Amino acid sequence: MAADFAAFRAQFPTLREKAYLASGSYGLLSRQVEAAFRRYLDDRLERGVDWGGWTERAEAVRAGMAALLNAGTDEIAVTTSASAGINSLASALEFSGPRNKVVVSNFEFPTGAQIWHAQQARGAVVEHVPEGSDGEIPLAHFERAIDERTKLVQITHVCYRNGARLDVEAVTRLAHARGALVLLDCFQSVGAMKVDVQALGVDFAVGGMLKYLLGTAGIGFLYVDRRRLAGLVPTVSGWFAQADIDAMDIFANDPAPSASRFQTGTPPVVNCYAAEAGISLIHETGLKAIEDRIRTLTGEAMDRLVDAGCRLATPRADDRRGPQVAIRSKDAAALTAKLAERGVVVSWREDKVRAMFHAYNDTSDVDALIEGLMAHRDLLA
Ligand SMILES: Cc1ncc(COP(=O)(O)O)c(C=O)c1O
């Protein structure tokens, strides 16, 4: 059955008042996730404590994420942020030998570079992969950077600054051919488009549930290919990383055989309620239908924006972009503020206003965006 996007849209009350185009900043709160937060409060009031139920919720989040990523449940760690997942992974890597280089694309969100720079204190050497003059990163730039000394390559699926999509499969093939592992940051794509970790071939993937996954802040995930698990023992650890959480053994660290070994302490219980509901909403609506709708909406928006005289930083080809359309501006902060005054919610980075679409958006949001931009033509680049 075709997804009913008018009914989907109706689940997000904010859209009654706003043209909300900031889902890559924070996804909107749905009625379902609101109800999940209330369920948490009801459960607390009724039972006080419910470790069994809370653990089940965290497991439901793991299973939901595994299904979205085409991974096994045993390959997912539930974390408190993408940064927490990257830090746990970094703690399991050695940088003392000759393979001590981490290659980091310039598309990374700061956290995905800063954490690797922090490993310099442990012997890591960080090399950046720059963009070309068109703002994209050609494969040739990765070919130059990835070599026999490279331990790990950190890449991003869709760049948070300009919405450009990397050819993850090609970079991963190259990295693997040279003996390096690949960590994919899919925060700006997961929930809005297919992220099939097996098809992409990546060893690790991180993200969180507050944007296109429609959950909340304070919860994230780390995917670890199960073939990498045995060789990786994080030194960032805790009781929720153990093979048997109930063992309560203070005389040993016995990491779980699954990706749970990349967890640390008590799971973010409240956030698990919300994330479970957000991920369920994606599953129920259908990821393929969501991706198709976003592609159509953003494609139409880009064509209309160009017709209206806007300069875009996002590549137009469907396979080279994600759910974000980045519009060049002389003063992106001022333009974002002007749009907000008209009820058009976007976000900005550098010299770009970012319109970031979800499947709950429709043509009326594109109309409002273009009207707002035309009213402030002087701020367009
Ligand atoms: C692509 C990307 N990676 C990482 C992060 C940061 O994640 P966290 O705050 O969960 O560590 C963000 C946040 O906006 C992001 O857009």
mmCIF file of C-alpha atoms and ligand atoms in Angstrom:
data_model
loop_
_atom_site.group_PDB
_atom_site.id
_atom_site.type_symbol
_atom_site.label_atom_id
_atom_site.label_comp_id
_atom_site.label_asym_id
_atom_site.label_seq_id
_atom_site.Cartn_x
_atom_site.Cartn_y
_atom_site.Cartn_z
ATOM 1 C CA MET A 1 0.000 0.000 0.000
ATOM 2 C CA ALA A 2 1.309 3.475 -0.878
ATOM 3 C CA ALA A 3 2.370 5.504 2.159
ATOM 4 C CA ASP A 4 -0.148 8.187 3.134
ATOM 5 C CA PHE A 5 2.099 11.208 3.608
ATOM 6 C CA ALA A 6 -0.770 13.567 4.436
ATOM 7 C CA ALA A 7 -1.556 11.311 7.412
ATOM 8 C CA PHE A 8 2.171 11.098 8.233
ATOM 9 C CA ARG A 9 2.444 14.906 8.161
ATOM 10 C CA ALA A 10 -0.557 15.220 10.485
ATOM 11 C CA GLN A 11 1.400 13.379 13.206
ATOM 12 C CA PHE A 12 3.748 16.385 13.565
ATOM 13 C CA PRO A 13 1.871 19.288 15.190
ATOM 14 C CA THR A 14 4.714 21.786 14.648
ATOM 15 C CA LEU A 15 3.944 21.732 10.915
ATOM 16 C CA ARG A 16 0.612 23.458 11.544
ATOM 17 C CA GLU A 17 2.520 26.636 12.390
ATOM 18 C CA LYS A 18 5.895 26.279 10.700
ATOM 19 C CA ALA A 19 7.502 25.364 7.411
ATOM 20 C CA TYR A 20 10.026 23.144 9.174
ATOM 21 C CA LEU A 21 13.122 22.439 7.080
ATOM 22 C CA ALA A 22 15.675 21.731 9.789
ATOM 23 C CA SER A 23 15.398 17.946 10.198
ATOM 24 C CA GLY A 24 19.160 17.551 9.784
ATOM 25 C CA SER A 25 19.480 19.724 12.869
ATOM 26 C CA TYR A 26 16.698 18.079 14.919
ATOM 27 C CA GLY A 27 13.795 16.008 13.554
ATOM 28 C CA LEU A 28 10.287 17.050 14.567
ATOM 29 C CA LEU A 29 8.429 15.551 17.511
ATOM 30 C CA SER A 30 5.602 13.254 16.398
ATOM 31 C CA ARG A 31 2.508 12.337 18.365
ATOM 32 C CA GLN A 32 3.941 8.807 18.620
ATOM 33 C CA VAL A 33 7.201 9.953 20.214
ATOM 34 C CA GLU A 34 5.316 12.349 22.493
ATOM 35 C CA ALA A 35 3.222 9.349 23.643
ATOM 36 C CA ALA A 36 6.394 7.315 24.195
ATOM 37 C CA PHE A 37 7.788 10.015 26.524
ATOM 38 C CA ARG A 38 4.470 9.956 28.424
ATOM 39 C CA ARG A 39 4.647 6.154 28.639
ATOM 40 C CA TYR A 40 8.014 6.485 30.330
ATOM 41 C CA LEU A 41 6.546 8.831 32.941
ATOM 42 C CA ASP A 42 3.524 6.549 33.450
ATOM 43 C CA ASP A 43 5.796 3.528 33.867
ATOM 44 C CA ARG A 44 7.938 5.412 36.394
ATOM 45 C CA LEU A 45 4.911 6.566 38.359
ATOM 46 C CA GLU A 46 3.363 3.116 38.342
ATOM 47 C CA ARG A 47 6.404 0.901 38.923
ATOM 48 C CA GLY A 48 9.215 3.105 40.149
ATOM 49 C CA VAL A 49 11.884 0.807 38.804
ATOM 50 C CA ASP A 50 11.755 -1.562 35.859
ATOM 51 C CA TRP A 51 15.247 -2.655 34.830
ATOM 52 C CA GLY A 52 13.849 -5.636 32.919
ATOM 53 C CA GLY A 53 11.492 -3.456 30.884
ATOM 54 C CA TRP A 54 14.171 -0.835 30.281
ATOM 55 C CA THR A 55 16.644 -3.414 29.035
ATOM 56 C CA GLU A 56 13.947 -4.688 26.663
ATOM 57 C CA ARG A 57 13.479 -1.139 25.349
ATOM 58 C CA ALA A 58 17.209 -0.797 24.673
ATOM 59 C CA GLU A 59 17.117 -4.175 22.917
ATOM 60 C CA ALA A 60 14.163 -2.996 20.810
ATOM 61 C CA VAL A 61 16.225 0.029 19.742
ATOM 62 C CA ARG A 62 19.120 -2.264 18.809
ATOM 63 C CA ALA A 63 16.814 -4.504 16.780
ATOM 64 C CA GLY A 64 15.130 -1.533 15.079
ATOM 65 C CA MET A 65 18.478 -0.007 14.128
ATOM 66 C CA ALA A 66 19.817 -3.357 12.942
ATOM 67 C CA ALA A 67 16.839 -3.758 10.593
ATOM 68 C CA LEU A 68 17.269 -0.212 9.232
ATOM 69 C CA LEU A 69 20.980 -0.720 8.556
ATOM 70 C CA ASN A 70 20.670 -4.307 7.251
ATOM 71 C CA ALA A 71 22.858 -5.445 10.145
ATOM 72 C CA GLY A 72 22.520 -8.068 12.867
ATOM 73 C CA THR A 73 21.272 -7.044 16.311
ATOM 74 C CA ASP A 74 24.582 -8.325 17.705
ATOM 75 C CA GLU A 75 26.366 -5.740 15.526
ATOM 76 C CA ILE A 76 24.681 -2.705 17.134
ATOM 77 C CA ALA A 77 25.737 -0.877 20.307
ATOM 78 C CA VAL A 78 23.280 1.609 21.797
ATOM 79 C CA THR A 79 25.264 4.679 22.844
ATOM 80 C CA THR A 80 24.457 8.138 24.167
ATOM 81 C CA SER A 81 25.760 9.989 21.087
ATOM 82 C CA ALA A 82 27.663 9.455 17.861
ATOM 83 C CA SER A 83 30.721 10.867 19.633
ATOM 84 C CA ALA A 84 30.442 8.203 22.357
ATOM 85 C CA GLY A 85 30.459 5.479 19.695
ATOM 86 C CA ILE A 86 33.503 6.915 17.910
ATOM 87 C CA ASN A 87 35.351 7.301 21.219
ATOM 88 C CA SER A 88 34.666 3.677 22.173
ATOM 89 C CA LEU A 89 35.889 2.510 18.799
ATOM 90 C CA ALA A 90 39.013 4.696 19.001
ATOM 91 C CA SER A 91 39.770 3.240 22.421
ATOM 92 C CA ALA A 92 39.891 -0.248 20.885
ATOM 93 C CA LEU A 93 42.478 0.712 18.256
ATOM 94 C CA GLU A 94 46.253 0.654 18.700
ATOM 95 C CA PHE A 95 48.385 3.376 17.152
ATOM 96 C CA SER A 96 51.819 2.248 18.335
ATOM 97 C CA GLY A 97 52.808 0.221 15.250
ATOM 98 C CA PRO A 98 53.578 1.267 11.668
ATOM 99 C CA ARG A 99 49.856 1.305 10.770
ATOM 100 C CA ASN A 100 49.019 4.357 12.837
ATOM 101 C CA LYS A 101 47.398 6.713 10.336
ATOM 102 C CA VAL A 102 43.774 7.845 10.430
ATOM 103 C CA VAL A 103 42.483 9.367 7.209
ATOM 104 C CA VAL A 104 39.665 11.856 7.824
ATOM 105 C CA SER A 105 37.576 13.416 5.073
ATOM 106 C CA ASN A 106 36.955 17.151 5.164
ATOM 107 C CA PHE A 107 33.218 16.367 5.002
ATOM 108 C CA GLU A 108 33.282 15.270 8.652
ATOM 109 C CA PHE A 109 31.236 16.852 11.361
ATOM 110 C CA PRO A 110 33.779 18.280 13.858
ATOM 111 C CA THR A 111 33.363 15.427 16.333
ATOM 112 C CA GLY A 112 34.418 12.885 13.672
ATOM 113 C CA ALA A 113 37.727 14.676 13.221
ATOM 114 C CA GLN A 114 38.371 15.972 16.735
ATOM 115 C CA ILE A 115 38.224 12.498 18.287
ATOM 116 C CA TRP A 116 40.890 11.251 15.864
ATOM 117 C CA HIS A 117 43.050 14.283 16.548
ATOM 118 C CA ALA A 118 42.722 13.405 20.239
ATOM 119 C CA GLN A 119 44.288 10.013 19.406
ATOM 120 C CA GLN A 120 47.497 11.803 18.373
ATOM 121 C CA ALA A 121 48.410 11.607 22.069
ATOM 122 C CA ARG A 122 48.286 7.806 21.619
ATOM 123 C CA GLY A 123 50.475 7.775 18.494
ATOM 124 C CA ALA A 124 47.906 8.347 15.755
ATOM 125 C CA VAL A 125 48.820 10.408 12.709
ATOM 126 C CA VAL A 126 45.835 12.191 11.165
ATOM 127 C CA GLU A 127 45.659 13.081 7.478
ATOM 128 C CA HIS A 128 42.772 15.058 6.019
ATOM 129 C CA VAL A 129 41.210 14.524 2.596
ATOM 130 C CA PRO A 130 40.346 17.923 1.091
ATOM 131 C CA GLU A 131 37.442 18.865 -1.158
ATOM 132 C CA GLY A 132 37.932 19.767 -4.798
ATOM 133 C CA SER A 133 37.059 23.204 -6.180
ATOM 134 C CA ASP A 134 33.427 22.078 -6.693
ATOM 135 C CA GLY A 135 33.044 21.356 -2.986
ATOM 136 C CA GLU A 136 32.922 17.586 -3.474
ATOM 137 C CA ILE A 137 35.690 15.118 -2.604
ATOM 138 C CA PRO A 138 36.870 13.124 -5.610
ATOM 139 C CA LEU A 139 38.024 9.527 -5.170
ATOM 140 C CA ALA A 140 41.498 10.578 -6.372
ATOM 141 C CA HIS A 141 41.925 12.586 -3.160
ATOM 142 C CA PHE A 142 41.287 9.444 -1.106
ATOM 143 C CA GLU A 143 43.683 7.505 -3.350
ATOM 144 C CA ARG A 144 46.392 9.974 -2.419
ATOM 145 C CA ALA A 145 45.756 9.779 1.321
ATOM 146 C CA ILE A 146 45.034 6.094 2.006
ATOM 147 C CA ASP A 147 48.190 3.995 2.063
ATOM 148 C CA GLU A 148 49.788 0.965 3.744
ATOM 149 C CA ARG A 149 50.153 2.973 6.972
ATOM 150 C CA THR A 150 46.419 3.733 7.172
ATOM 151 C CA LYS A 151 44.558 2.042 10.010
ATOM 152 C CA LEU A 152 41.168 3.685 9.592
ATOM 153 C CA VAL A 153 39.336 5.964 7.197
ATOM 154 C CA GLN A 154 36.564 8.157 8.639
ATOM 155 C CA ILE A 155 34.025 9.234 6.050
ATOM 156 C CA THR A 156 30.599 10.809 6.029
ATOM 157 C CA HIS A 157 27.655 9.655 3.948
ATOM 158 C CA VAL A 158 26.062 13.089 3.462
ATOM 159 C CA CYS A 159 28.059 16.189 4.401
ATOM 160 C CA TYR A 160 26.373 18.319 7.065
ATOM 161 C CA ARG A 161 27.644 21.550 5.460
ATOM 162 C CA ASN A 162 26.687 21.213 1.800
ATOM 163 C CA GLY A 163 24.498 18.104 1.521
ATOM 164 C CA ALA A 164 26.889 16.343 -0.886
ATOM 165 C CA ARG A 165 26.948 12.557 -0.796
ATOM 166 C CA LEU A 166 30.197 10.574 -0.854
ATOM 167 C CA ASP A 167 30.626 7.444 -2.953
ATOM 168 C CA VAL A 168 30.979 5.309 0.175
ATOM 169 C CA GLU A 169 31.283 2.007 -1.693
ATOM 170 C CA ALA A 170 34.168 3.257 -3.824
ATOM 171 C CA VAL A 171 36.088 4.724 -0.877
ATOM 172 C CA THR A 172 35.503 1.541 1.118
ATOM 173 C CA ARG A 173 36.758 -0.690 -1.705
ATOM 174 C CA LEU A 174 39.877 1.440 -1.969
ATOM 175 C CA ALA A 175 40.475 1.451 1.813
ATOM 176 C CA HIS A 176 40.010 -2.318 2.089
ATOM 177 C CA ALA A 177 42.335 -2.966 -0.839
ATOM 178 C CA ARG A 178 44.989 -1.051 1.125
ATOM 179 C CA GLY A 179 44.247 -2.871 4.393
ATOM 180 C CA ALA A 180 42.431 -0.022 6.165
ATOM 181 C CA LEU A 181 39.152 -0.112 8.071
ATOM 182 C CA VAL A 182 36.266 2.273 7.318
ATOM 183 C CA LEU A 183 34.037 4.162 9.751
ATOM 184 C CA LEU A 184 30.974 5.780 8.208
ATOM 185 C CA ASP A 185 29.179 8.684 9.861
ATOM 186 C CA CYS A 186 25.618 8.380 8.552
ATOM 187 C CA PHE A 187 23.984 10.855 10.945
ATOM 188 C CA GLN A 188 22.867 13.093 8.047
ATOM 189 C CA SER A 189 21.339 10.243 6.039
ATOM 190 C CA VAL A 190 20.019 7.472 8.290
ATOM 191 C CA GLY A 191 16.229 7.602 8.488
ATOM 192 C CA ALA A 192 16.005 9.708 5.317
ATOM 193 C CA MET A 193 17.566 7.242 2.898
ATOM 194 C CA LYS A 194 18.866 3.724 2.635
ATOM 195 C CA VAL A 195 22.030 3.034 4.602
ATOM 196 C CA ASP A 196 22.793 -0.616 3.932
ATOM 197 C CA VAL A 197 26.024 -1.310 5.766
ATOM 198 C CA GLN A 198 26.496 -4.637 3.992
ATOM 199 C CA ALA A 199 26.025 -3.204 0.511
ATOM 200 C CA LEU A 200 28.286 -0.243 1.367
ATOM 201 C CA GLY A 201 30.834 -2.644 2.854
ATOM 202 C CA VAL A 202 31.840 -0.395 5.771
ATOM 203 C CA ASP A 203 33.314 -1.874 8.940
ATOM 204 C CA PHE A 204 31.709 0.596 11.334
ATOM 205 C CA ALA A 205 28.910 3.155 11.231
ATOM 206 C CA VAL A 206 27.750 5.779 13.713
ATOM 207 C CA GLY A 207 24.807 8.100 14.055
ATOM 208 C CA GLY A 208 22.120 9.182 16.458
ATOM 209 C CA MET A 209 18.365 9.239 16.772
ATOM 210 C CA LEU A 210 17.554 12.949 16.991
ATOM 211 C CA LYS A 211 17.486 13.912 13.316
ATOM 212 C CA TYR A 212 15.942 11.852 10.498
ATOM 213 C CA LEU A 213 15.250 8.942 12.879
ATOM 214 C CA LEU A 214 12.674 11.180 14.593
ATOM 215 C CA GLY A 215 13.611 10.152 18.137
ATOM 216 C CA THR A 216 15.421 12.407 20.559
ATOM 217 C CA ALA A 217 18.818 13.740 21.590
ATOM 218 C CA GLY A 218 20.853 11.678 24.039
ATOM 219 C CA ILE A 219 20.891 8.377 22.188
ATOM 220 C CA GLY A 220 23.016 7.066 19.337
ATOM 221 C CA PHE A 221 24.311 3.864 17.815
ATOM 222 C CA LEU A 222 27.516 2.233 16.680
ATOM 223 C CA TYR A 223 27.460 -0.532 14.087
ATOM 224 C CA VAL A 224 30.395 -2.936 14.137
ATOM 225 C CA ASP A 225 30.778 -5.614 11.455
ATOM 226 C CA ARG A 226 30.769 -8.848 13.469
ATOM 227 C CA ARG A 227 33.931 -10.020 11.675
ATOM 228 C CA ARG A 228 35.788 -7.142 13.382
ATOM 229 C CA LEU A 229 34.368 -7.721 16.858
ATOM 230 C CA ALA A 230 36.735 -10.337 18.280
ATOM 231 C CA GLY A 231 39.841 -8.282 17.529
ATOM 232 C CA LEU A 232 38.554 -5.091 19.125
ATOM 233 C CA VAL A 233 38.462 -4.632 22.883
ATOM 234 C CA PRO A 234 37.476 -1.085 23.909
ATOM 235 C CA THR A 235 39.312 0.434 26.861
ATOM 236 C CA VAL A 236 36.365 2.808 27.264
ATOM 237 C CA SER A 237 34.083 0.326 29.010
ATOM 238 C CA GLY A 238 31.604 -0.326 31.830
ATOM 239 C CA TRP A 239 29.074 -2.766 33.192
ATOM 240 C CA PHE A 240 26.755 -2.525 30.180
ATOM 241 C CA ALA A 241 29.704 -3.576 27.990
ATOM 242 C CA GLN A 242 30.116 -6.908 29.773
ATOM 243 C CA ALA A 243 29.290 -10.381 28.473
ATOM 244 C CA ASP A 244 27.028 -10.825 31.517
ATOM 245 C CA ILE A 245 25.740 -7.590 32.997
ATOM 246 C CA ASP A 246 24.455 -9.466 36.033
ATOM 247 C CA ALA A 247 27.862 -10.985 36.843
ATOM 248 C CA MET A 248 28.825 -7.842 38.823
ATOM 249 C CA ASP A 249 32.439 -8.996 38.744
ATOM 250 C CA ILE A 250 34.831 -6.353 40.010
ATOM 251 C CA PHE A 251 37.897 -8.536 39.382
ATOM 252 C CA ALA A 252 37.811 -8.676 35.584
ATOM 253 C CA ASN A 253 36.679 -6.973 32.407
ATOM 254 C CA ASP A 254 34.788 -9.547 30.334
ATOM 255 C CA PRO A 255 33.557 -7.723 27.213
ATOM 256 C CA ALA A 256 30.417 -8.937 25.487
ATOM 257 C CA PRO A 257 31.010 -11.018 22.366
ATOM 258 C CA SER A 258 28.604 -8.677 20.530
ATOM 259 C CA ALA A 259 28.825 -4.956 19.716
ATOM 260 C CA SER A 260 27.453 -4.347 23.231
ATOM 261 C CA ARG A 261 31.118 -4.283 24.226
ATOM 262 C CA PHE A 262 31.123 -0.716 22.854
ATOM 263 C CA GLN A 263 28.516 0.385 25.403
ATOM 264 C CA THR A 264 29.485 1.734 28.807
ATOM 265 C CA GLY A 265 27.002 2.451 31.613
ATOM 266 C CA THR A 266 23.253 2.566 32.150
ATOM 267 C CA PRO A 267 21.484 2.996 28.819
ATOM 268 C CA PRO A 268 19.705 6.313 28.210
ATOM 269 C CA VAL A 269 16.386 4.870 29.402
ATOM 270 C CA VAL A 270 14.018 7.760 28.612
ATOM 271 C CA ASN A 271 15.638 8.214 25.227
ATOM 272 C CA CYS A 272 15.224 4.530 24.424
ATOM 273 C CA TYR A 273 11.423 4.977 24.712
ATOM 274 C CA ALA A 274 11.538 7.882 22.255
ATOM 275 C CA ALA A 275 14.044 6.294 19.885
ATOM 276 C CA GLU A 276 12.067 3.063 19.726
ATOM 277 C CA ALA A 277 8.944 5.037 18.728
ATOM 278 C CA GLY A 278 10.836 7.162 16.176
ATOM 279 C CA ILE A 279 12.484 4.168 14.533
ATOM 280 C CA SER A 280 9.117 2.333 14.469
ATOM 281 C CA LEU A 281 7.590 5.303 12.673
ATOM 282 C CA ILE A 282 10.273 5.043 9.981
ATOM 283 C CA HIS A 283 9.700 1.301 9.643
ATOM 284 C CA GLU A 284 5.895 1.646 9.526
ATOM 285 C CA THR A 285 6.003 4.414 6.915
ATOM 286 C CA GLY A 286 8.605 2.516 4.911
ATOM 287 C CA LEU A 287 12.163 3.713 4.355
ATOM 288 C CA LYS A 288 11.930 3.308 0.584
ATOM 289 C CA ALA A 289 8.782 5.455 0.424
ATOM 290 C CA ILE A 290 10.416 8.060 2.690
ATOM 291 C CA GLU A 291 13.564 8.148 0.563
ATOM 292 C CA ASP A 292 11.562 8.448 -2.686
ATOM 293 C CA ARG A 293 9.467 11.277 -1.304
ATOM 294 C CA ILE A 294 12.458 13.209 0.001
ATOM 295 C CA ARG A 295 14.293 12.770 -3.315
ATOM 296 C CA THR A 296 11.305 14.100 -5.240
ATOM 297 C CA LEU A 297 10.689 17.025 -2.886
ATOM 298 C CA THR A 298 14.334 18.088 -2.729
ATOM 299 C CA GLY A 299 14.747 17.678 -6.511
ATOM 300 C CA GLU A 300 11.719 19.907 -7.146
ATOM 301 C CA ALA A 301 12.927 22.397 -4.557
ATOM 302 C CA MET A 302 16.382 22.578 -6.168
ATOM 303 C CA ASP A 303 14.982 23.171 -9.646
ATOM 304 C CA ARG A 304 12.652 25.885 -8.403
ATOM 305 C CA LEU A 305 15.383 27.525 -6.305
ATOM 306 C CA VAL A 306 17.742 27.676 -9.286
ATOM 307 C CA ASP A 307 14.914 29.090 -11.451
ATOM 308 C CA ALA A 308 14.365 31.720 -8.767
ATOM 309 C CA GLY A 309 18.020 32.768 -9.000
ATOM 310 C CA CYS A 310 19.492 30.981 -5.965
ATOM 311 C CA ARG A 311 23.012 29.508 -6.069
ATOM 312 C CA LEU A 312 23.119 26.031 -4.575
ATOM 313 C CA ALA A 313 26.093 24.318 -2.930
ATOM 314 C CA THR A 314 24.457 20.886 -3.143
ATOM 315 C CA PRO A 315 25.046 18.788 -6.279
ATOM 316 C CA ARG A 316 21.842 18.348 -8.311
ATOM 317 C CA ALA A 317 22.304 14.694 -9.348
ATOM 318 C CA ASP A 318 20.123 12.461 -7.183
ATOM 319 C CA ASP A 319 22.927 9.998 -6.427
ATOM 320 C CA ARG A 320 25.278 12.731 -5.256
ATOM 321 C CA ARG A 321 23.134 14.225 -2.530
ATOM 322 C CA GLY A 322 20.829 13.432 0.397
ATOM 323 C CA PRO A 323 17.953 15.203 2.145
ATOM 324 C CA GLN A 324 19.679 18.592 2.382
ATOM 325 C CA VAL A 325 19.604 21.520 -0.035
ATOM 326 C CA ALA A 326 22.260 24.143 0.776
ATOM 327 C CA ILE A 327 21.643 27.655 -0.564
ATOM 328 C CA ARG A 328 24.497 30.152 -0.786
ATOM 329 C CA SER A 329 24.039 33.400 1.094
ATOM 330 C CA LYS A 330 25.949 36.615 1.746
ATOM 331 C CA ASP A 331 24.960 36.340 5.412
ATOM 332 C CA ALA A 332 23.522 32.908 6.195
ATOM 333 C CA ALA A 333 22.917 33.660 9.886
ATOM 334 C CA ALA A 334 20.909 36.802 9.055
ATOM 335 C CA LEU A 335 18.949 35.034 6.318
ATOM 336 C CA THR A 336 18.121 32.145 8.666
ATOM 337 C CA ALA A 337 16.844 34.655 11.232
ATOM 338 C CA LYS A 338 14.747 36.465 8.605
ATOM 339 C CA LEU A 339 13.210 33.187 7.457
ATOM 340 C CA ALA A 340 12.468 32.237 11.072
ATOM 341 C CA GLU A 341 10.493 35.493 11.463
ATOM 342 C CA ARG A 342 8.229 34.216 8.676
ATOM 343 C CA GLY A 343 7.830 30.769 10.251
ATOM 344 C CA VAL A 344 10.319 29.101 7.900
ATOM 345 C CA VAL A 345 12.750 27.094 10.026
ATOM 346 C CA VAL A 346 16.105 26.373 8.399
ATOM 347 C CA SER A 347 19.621 26.197 9.733
ATOM 348 C CA TRP A 348 22.935 27.579 8.539
ATOM 349 C CA ARG A 349 26.623 26.719 8.300
ATOM 350 C CA GLU A 350 29.340 28.952 6.889
ATOM 351 C CA ASP A 351 27.900 30.832 3.890
ATOM 352 C CA LYS A 352 24.985 28.451 3.380
ATOM 353 C CA VAL A 353 21.383 28.241 4.505
ATOM 354 C CA ARG A 354 20.480 24.572 4.858
ATOM 355 C CA ALA A 355 16.971 23.381 4.003
ATOM 356 C CA MET A 356 16.813 19.815 5.291
ATOM 357 C CA PHE A 357 13.772 17.829 4.283
ATOM 358 C CA HIS A 358 11.925 14.900 5.784
ATOM 359 C CA ALA A 359 8.999 12.975 4.373
ATOM 360 C CA TYR A 360 6.618 15.091 6.480
ATOM 361 C CA ASN A 361 7.420 18.111 4.326
ATOM 362 C CA ASP A 362 5.335 18.944 1.301
ATOM 363 C CA THR A 363 5.187 21.492 -1.510
ATOM 364 C CA SER A 364 3.725 24.142 0.791
ATOM 365 C CA ASP A 365 7.014 24.138 2.708
ATOM 366 C CA VAL A 366 8.973 24.630 -0.517
ATOM 367 C CA ASP A 367 6.610 27.505 -1.444
ATOM 368 C CA ALA A 368 7.167 29.147 1.946
ATOM 369 C CA LEU A 369 10.944 28.746 1.635
ATOM 370 C CA ILE A 370 11.087 30.307 -1.819
ATOM 371 C CA GLU A 371 8.752 33.163 -0.855
ATOM 372 C CA GLY A 372 10.946 33.862 2.173
ATOM 373 C CA LEU A 373 14.144 33.807 0.140
ATOM 374 C CA MET A 374 12.648 36.095 -2.518
ATOM 375 C CA ALA A 375 11.607 38.562 0.183
ATOM 376 C CA HIS A 376 15.279 38.733 1.219
ATOM 377 C CA ARG A 377 17.002 38.504 -2.154
ATOM 378 C CA ASP A 378 19.633 40.958 -0.905
ATOM 379 C CA LEU A 379 20.972 38.234 1.419
ATOM 380 C CA LEU A 380 21.387 35.640 -1.342
ATOM 381 C CA ALA A 381 24.876 35.144 -2.772
HETATM 382 C C1 LIG B 1 27.132 14.193 10.609
HETATM 383 C C2 LIG B 1 27.135 14.356 12.087
HETATM 384 N N1 LIG B 1 27.972 13.612 12.839
HETATM 385 C C3 LIG B 1 28.018 13.751 14.174
HETATM 386 C C4 LIG B 1 27.222 14.657 14.823
HETATM 387 C C5 LIG B 1 27.345 14.820 16.311
HETATM 388 O O1 LIG B 1 26.817 13.757 16.973
HETATM 389 P P1 LIG B 1 26.753 13.618 18.546
HETATM 390 O O2 LIG B 1 26.442 14.956 19.116
HETATM 391 O O3 LIG B 1 25.664 12.612 18.762
HETATM 392 O O4 LIG B 1 28.067 13.110 18.979
HETATM 393 C C6 LIG B 1 26.306 15.430 14.095
HETATM 394 C C7 LIG B 1 25.430 16.375 14.795
HETATM 395 O O5 LIG B 1 24.807 17.234 14.244
HETATM 396 C C8 LIG B 1 26.281 15.283 12.692
HETATM 397 O O6 LIG B 1 25.462 16.022 11.927
#
